[in-house]
PDB file of C-alpha atoms and ligand atoms in Angstrom:
ATOM      1  CA  MET P  27      15.597  15.050   3.380  1.00 86.00           C
ATOM      2  CA  ASN P  28      16.721  17.534   0.727  1.00 91.00           C
ATOM      3  CA  GLN P  29      14.745  19.022  -2.138  1.00 93.00           C
ATOM      4  CA  ALA P  30      16.254  16.728  -4.778  1.00 95.00           C
ATOM      5  CA  GLU P  31      15.291  13.660  -2.772  1.00 95.00           C
ATOM      6  CA  LEU P  32      11.779  14.999  -2.260  1.00 95.00           C
ATOM      7  CA  GLU P  33      11.415  15.626  -5.991  1.00 96.00           C
ATOM      8  CA  SER P  34      12.625  12.128  -6.739  1.00 96.00           C
ATOM      9  CA  TYR P  35      10.032  10.624  -4.364  1.00 97.00           C
ATOM     10  CA  ARG P  36       7.376  12.879  -5.856  1.00 97.00           C
ATOM     11  CA  ASN P  37       8.172  11.581  -9.340  1.00 97.00           C
ATOM     12  CA  THR P  38       8.064   7.991  -8.118  1.00 96.00           C
ATOM     13  CA  LEU P  39       4.704   8.589  -6.460  1.00 96.00           C
ATOM     14  CA  LEU P  40       3.234  10.331  -9.497  1.00 95.00           C
ATOM     15  CA  ASP P  41       4.382   7.447 -11.679  1.00 93.00           C
ATOM     16  CA  LEU P  42       2.908   4.942  -9.232  1.00 92.00           C
ATOM     17  CA  ARG P  43      -0.396   6.791  -9.150  1.00 91.00           C
ATOM     18  CA  GLY P  44      -0.560   6.721 -12.954  1.00 88.00           C
ATOM     19  CA  ARG P  45       0.222   3.026 -13.079  1.00 84.00           C
ATOM     20  CA  LEU P  46      -2.348   2.205 -10.388  1.00 84.00           C
ATOM     21  CA  THR P  47      -5.035   3.975 -12.359  1.00 76.00           C
ATOM     22  CA  ASP P  48      -4.066   2.531 -15.747  1.00 69.00           C
ATOM     23  CA  GLY P  49      -3.178  -0.927 -14.544  1.00 61.00           C
ATOM     24  CA  ILE P  50      -6.277  -1.865 -12.600  1.00 57.00           C
ATOM     25  CA  ASN P  51      -8.045  -3.711 -15.416  1.00 58.00           C
ATOM     26  CA  ARG P  52      -4.963  -5.632 -16.476  1.00 61.00           C
ATOM     27  CA  LEU P  53      -4.205  -6.541 -12.869  1.00 57.00           C
ATOM     28  CA  ALA P  54      -7.765  -7.692 -12.305  1.00 62.00           C
ATOM     29  CA  GLU P  55      -7.527  -9.984 -15.330  1.00 65.00           C
ATOM     30  CA  VAL P  56      -4.336 -11.587 -14.060  1.00 62.00           C
ATOM     31  CA  VAL P  57      -5.740 -12.243 -10.610  1.00 62.00           C
ATOM     32  CA  LEU P  58      -9.129 -13.429 -11.803  1.00 63.00           C
ATOM     33  CA  ALA P  59      -7.467 -15.816 -14.269  1.00 66.00           C
ATOM     34  CA  ASP P  60      -5.902 -17.517 -11.262  1.00 63.00           C
ATOM     35  CA  GLU P  61      -9.343 -18.534  -9.982  1.00 59.00           C
ATOM     36  CA  ARG P  62      -9.204 -22.034  -8.502  1.00 56.00           C
ATOM     37  CA  PRO P  63     -11.790 -24.684  -9.330  1.00 56.00           C
ATOM     38  CA  ALA P  64     -14.841 -24.589  -7.088  1.00 54.00           C
ATOM     39  CA  GLY P  65     -14.475 -26.704  -3.985  1.00 54.00           C
ATOM     40  CA  GLU P  66     -10.798 -26.114  -3.497  1.00 53.00           C
ATOM     41  CA  HIS P  67     -11.511 -23.098  -1.334  1.00 50.00           C
ATOM     42  CA  ASP P  68     -13.457 -25.200   1.116  1.00 49.00           C
ATOM     43  CA  GLN P  69     -10.340 -26.700   2.626  1.00 50.00           C
ATOM     44  CA  LEU P  70      -8.866 -23.309   3.343  1.00 52.00           C
ATOM     45  CA  THR P  71     -11.872 -21.298   4.348  1.00 52.00           C
ATOM     46  CA  SER P  72     -15.632 -21.662   4.293  1.00 48.00           C
ATOM     47  CA  GLU P  73     -15.939 -18.291   2.617  1.00 56.00           C
ATOM     48  CA  PRO P  74     -13.893 -17.938  -0.568  1.00 57.00           C
ATOM     49  CA  ILE P  75     -12.459 -14.471  -0.951  1.00 60.00           C
ATOM     50  CA  ASP P  76     -14.197 -12.377  -3.523  1.00 69.00           C
ATOM     51  CA  LYS P  77     -11.120 -11.505  -5.495  1.00 68.00           C
ATOM     52  CA  GLU P  78     -12.706  -8.699  -7.421  1.00 68.00           C
ATOM     53  CA  ILE P  79     -13.725  -6.900  -4.248  1.00 68.00           C
ATOM     54  CA  PHE P  80     -10.413  -7.692  -2.604  1.00 69.00           C
ATOM     55  CA  LEU P  81      -8.507  -6.244  -5.538  1.00 68.00           C
ATOM     56  CA  ASP P  82     -10.609  -3.100  -5.683  1.00 72.00           C
ATOM     57  CA  HIS P  83      -9.926  -2.504  -2.031  1.00 75.00           C
ATOM     58  CA  ALA P  84      -6.197  -3.188  -2.235  1.00 80.00           C
ATOM     59  CA  GLU P  85      -5.852  -1.008  -5.318  1.00 81.00           C
ATOM     60  CA  GLU P  86      -7.932   1.778  -3.845  1.00 81.00           C
ATOM     61  CA  ALA P  87      -6.098   1.631  -0.511  1.00 85.00           C
ATOM     62  CA  ILE P  88      -2.690   1.964  -2.155  1.00 89.00           C
ATOM     63  CA  ARG P  89      -3.893   4.702  -4.480  1.00 89.00           C
ATOM     64  CA  ARG P  90      -5.190   6.630  -1.479  1.00 90.00           C
ATOM     65  CA  LYS P  91      -1.846   6.190   0.312  1.00 94.00           C
ATOM     66  CA  VAL P  92      -0.007   7.461  -2.762  1.00 95.00           C
ATOM     67  CA  ILE P  93      -2.228  10.541  -2.923  1.00 95.00           C
ATOM     68  CA  GLU P  94      -1.757  11.162   0.807  1.00 96.00           C
ATOM     69  CA  ALA P  95       2.011  10.855   0.403  1.00 97.00           C
ATOM     70  CA  LEU P  96       1.927  13.448  -2.400  1.00 97.00           C
ATOM     71  CA  ARG P  97       0.008  15.755  -0.067  1.00 96.00           C
ATOM     72  CA  ARG P  98       2.618  15.231   2.634  1.00 96.00           C
ATOM     73  CA  ILE P  99       5.336  16.249   0.177  1.00 96.00           C
ATOM     74  CA  ASP P 100       3.471  19.519  -0.444  1.00 95.00           C
ATOM     75  CA  ALA P 101       2.870  19.994   3.279  1.00 95.00           C
ATOM     76  CA  GLY P 102       6.529  19.375   4.071  1.00 94.00           C
ATOM     77  CA  SER P 103       5.882  16.411   6.354  1.00 95.00           C
ATOM     78  CA  TYR P 104       6.855  13.668   3.914  1.00 97.00           C
ATOM     79  CA  GLY P 105       9.187  11.033   5.328  1.00 96.00           C
ATOM     80  CA  GLN P 106       7.921  11.461   8.883  1.00 96.00           C
ATOM     81  CA  CYS P 107       6.031   8.748  10.672  1.00 97.00           C
ATOM     82  CA  GLU P 108       2.432   9.859  11.231  1.00 94.00           C
ATOM     83  CA  GLU P 109       2.352   7.889  14.478  1.00 95.00           C
ATOM     84  CA  CYS P 110       5.560   8.764  16.301  1.00 97.00           C
ATOM     85  CA  ASN P 111       6.943  11.633  14.141  1.00 95.00           C
ATOM     86  CA  GLN P 112      10.289   9.881  13.725  1.00 96.00           C
ATOM     87  CA  GLU P 113      11.886   9.887  10.306  1.00 96.00           C
ATOM     88  CA  ILE P 114      10.952   6.876   8.214  1.00 97.00           C
ATOM     89  CA  ALA P 115      14.024   4.868   7.184  1.00 96.00           C
ATOM     90  CA  LYS P 116      15.178   5.616   3.658  1.00 94.00           C
ATOM     91  CA  GLU P 117      15.227   1.917   2.715  1.00 95.00           C
ATOM     92  CA  ARG P 118      11.565   1.737   3.682  1.00 96.00           C
ATOM     93  CA  LEU P 119      10.637   4.779   1.597  1.00 96.00           C
ATOM     94  CA  GLU P 120      12.525   3.373  -1.341  1.00 93.00           C
ATOM     95  CA  ALA P 121      10.650   0.088  -1.115  1.00 93.00           C
ATOM     96  CA  MET P 122       7.337   1.763  -0.305  1.00 94.00           C
ATOM     97  CA  PRO P 123       7.376   5.490  -1.117  1.00 96.00           C
ATOM     98  CA  TYR P 124       3.783   5.854   0.108  1.00 96.00           C
ATOM     99  CA  ALA P 125       4.598   4.583   3.609  1.00 95.00           C
ATOM    100  CA  ALA P 126       2.950   6.819   6.202  1.00 95.00           C
ATOM    101  CA  SER P 127       4.542   5.273   9.253  1.00 96.00           C
ATOM    102  CA  CYS P 128       7.872   3.812  10.274  1.00 96.00           C
ATOM    103  CA  ILE P 129       8.440   0.075  10.367  1.00 95.00           C
ATOM    104  CA  GLU P 130       8.017  -0.128  14.156  1.00 96.00           C
ATOM    105  CA  CYS P 131       4.622   1.589  14.114  1.00 96.00           C
ATOM    106  CA  GLU P 132       3.575  -0.423  11.058  1.00 93.00           C
ATOM    107  CA  ARG P 133       4.377  -3.691  12.847  1.00 94.00           C
ATOM    108  CA  LYS P 134       2.508  -2.524  15.912  1.00 95.00           C
ATOM    109  CA  LYS P 135      -0.546  -1.688  13.802  1.00 90.00           C
ATOM    110  CA  GLU P 136      -0.382  -5.071  12.059  1.00 90.00           C
ATOM    111  CA  ARG P 137      -0.307  -6.850  15.400  1.00 91.00           C
ATOM    112  CA  GLU P 138      -3.313  -4.846  16.569  1.00 91.00           C
ATOM    113  CA  ALA P 139      -5.177  -5.524  13.345  1.00 87.00           C
ATOM    114  CA  ARG P 140      -4.817  -9.282  13.875  1.00 77.00           C
ATOM    115  CA  PRO P 141      -6.035 -10.041  17.384  1.00 71.00           C
ATOM    116  CA  ARG P 142      -6.463 -13.751  16.653  1.00 68.00           C
ATOM    117  CA  ARG P 143      -3.937 -16.370  17.839  1.00 64.00           C
TER     118      ARG P 143
HETATM  119 ZN1   ZN E  19       6.622   5.459  13.968  1.00 85.70          ZN
END
């Protein structure tokens, strides 16, 4: 990856970080407005998801990934999979500039995170 590409990813990540911080309240409103009437959850799950907590976690998790990606740019390891050290595919970085692992390792982790079925 050359310097110009790195700078372009850095700008994308900085922009993303700003939007994550500014957008959290607006995003929370949108999701909370989608609240279903009580009772409808019962068919899907006995424990309705607490959307506010869920959102905080999702937001915080992505923000942390963005910050880590910015650190990797400074450390010179950006674009490398943290699991297998292979280069992360450019299409993946373009879709998800804060990706810390390649698609293969990500899929493996997802499978491990969901032991049910
Ligand atoms: Zn990997």
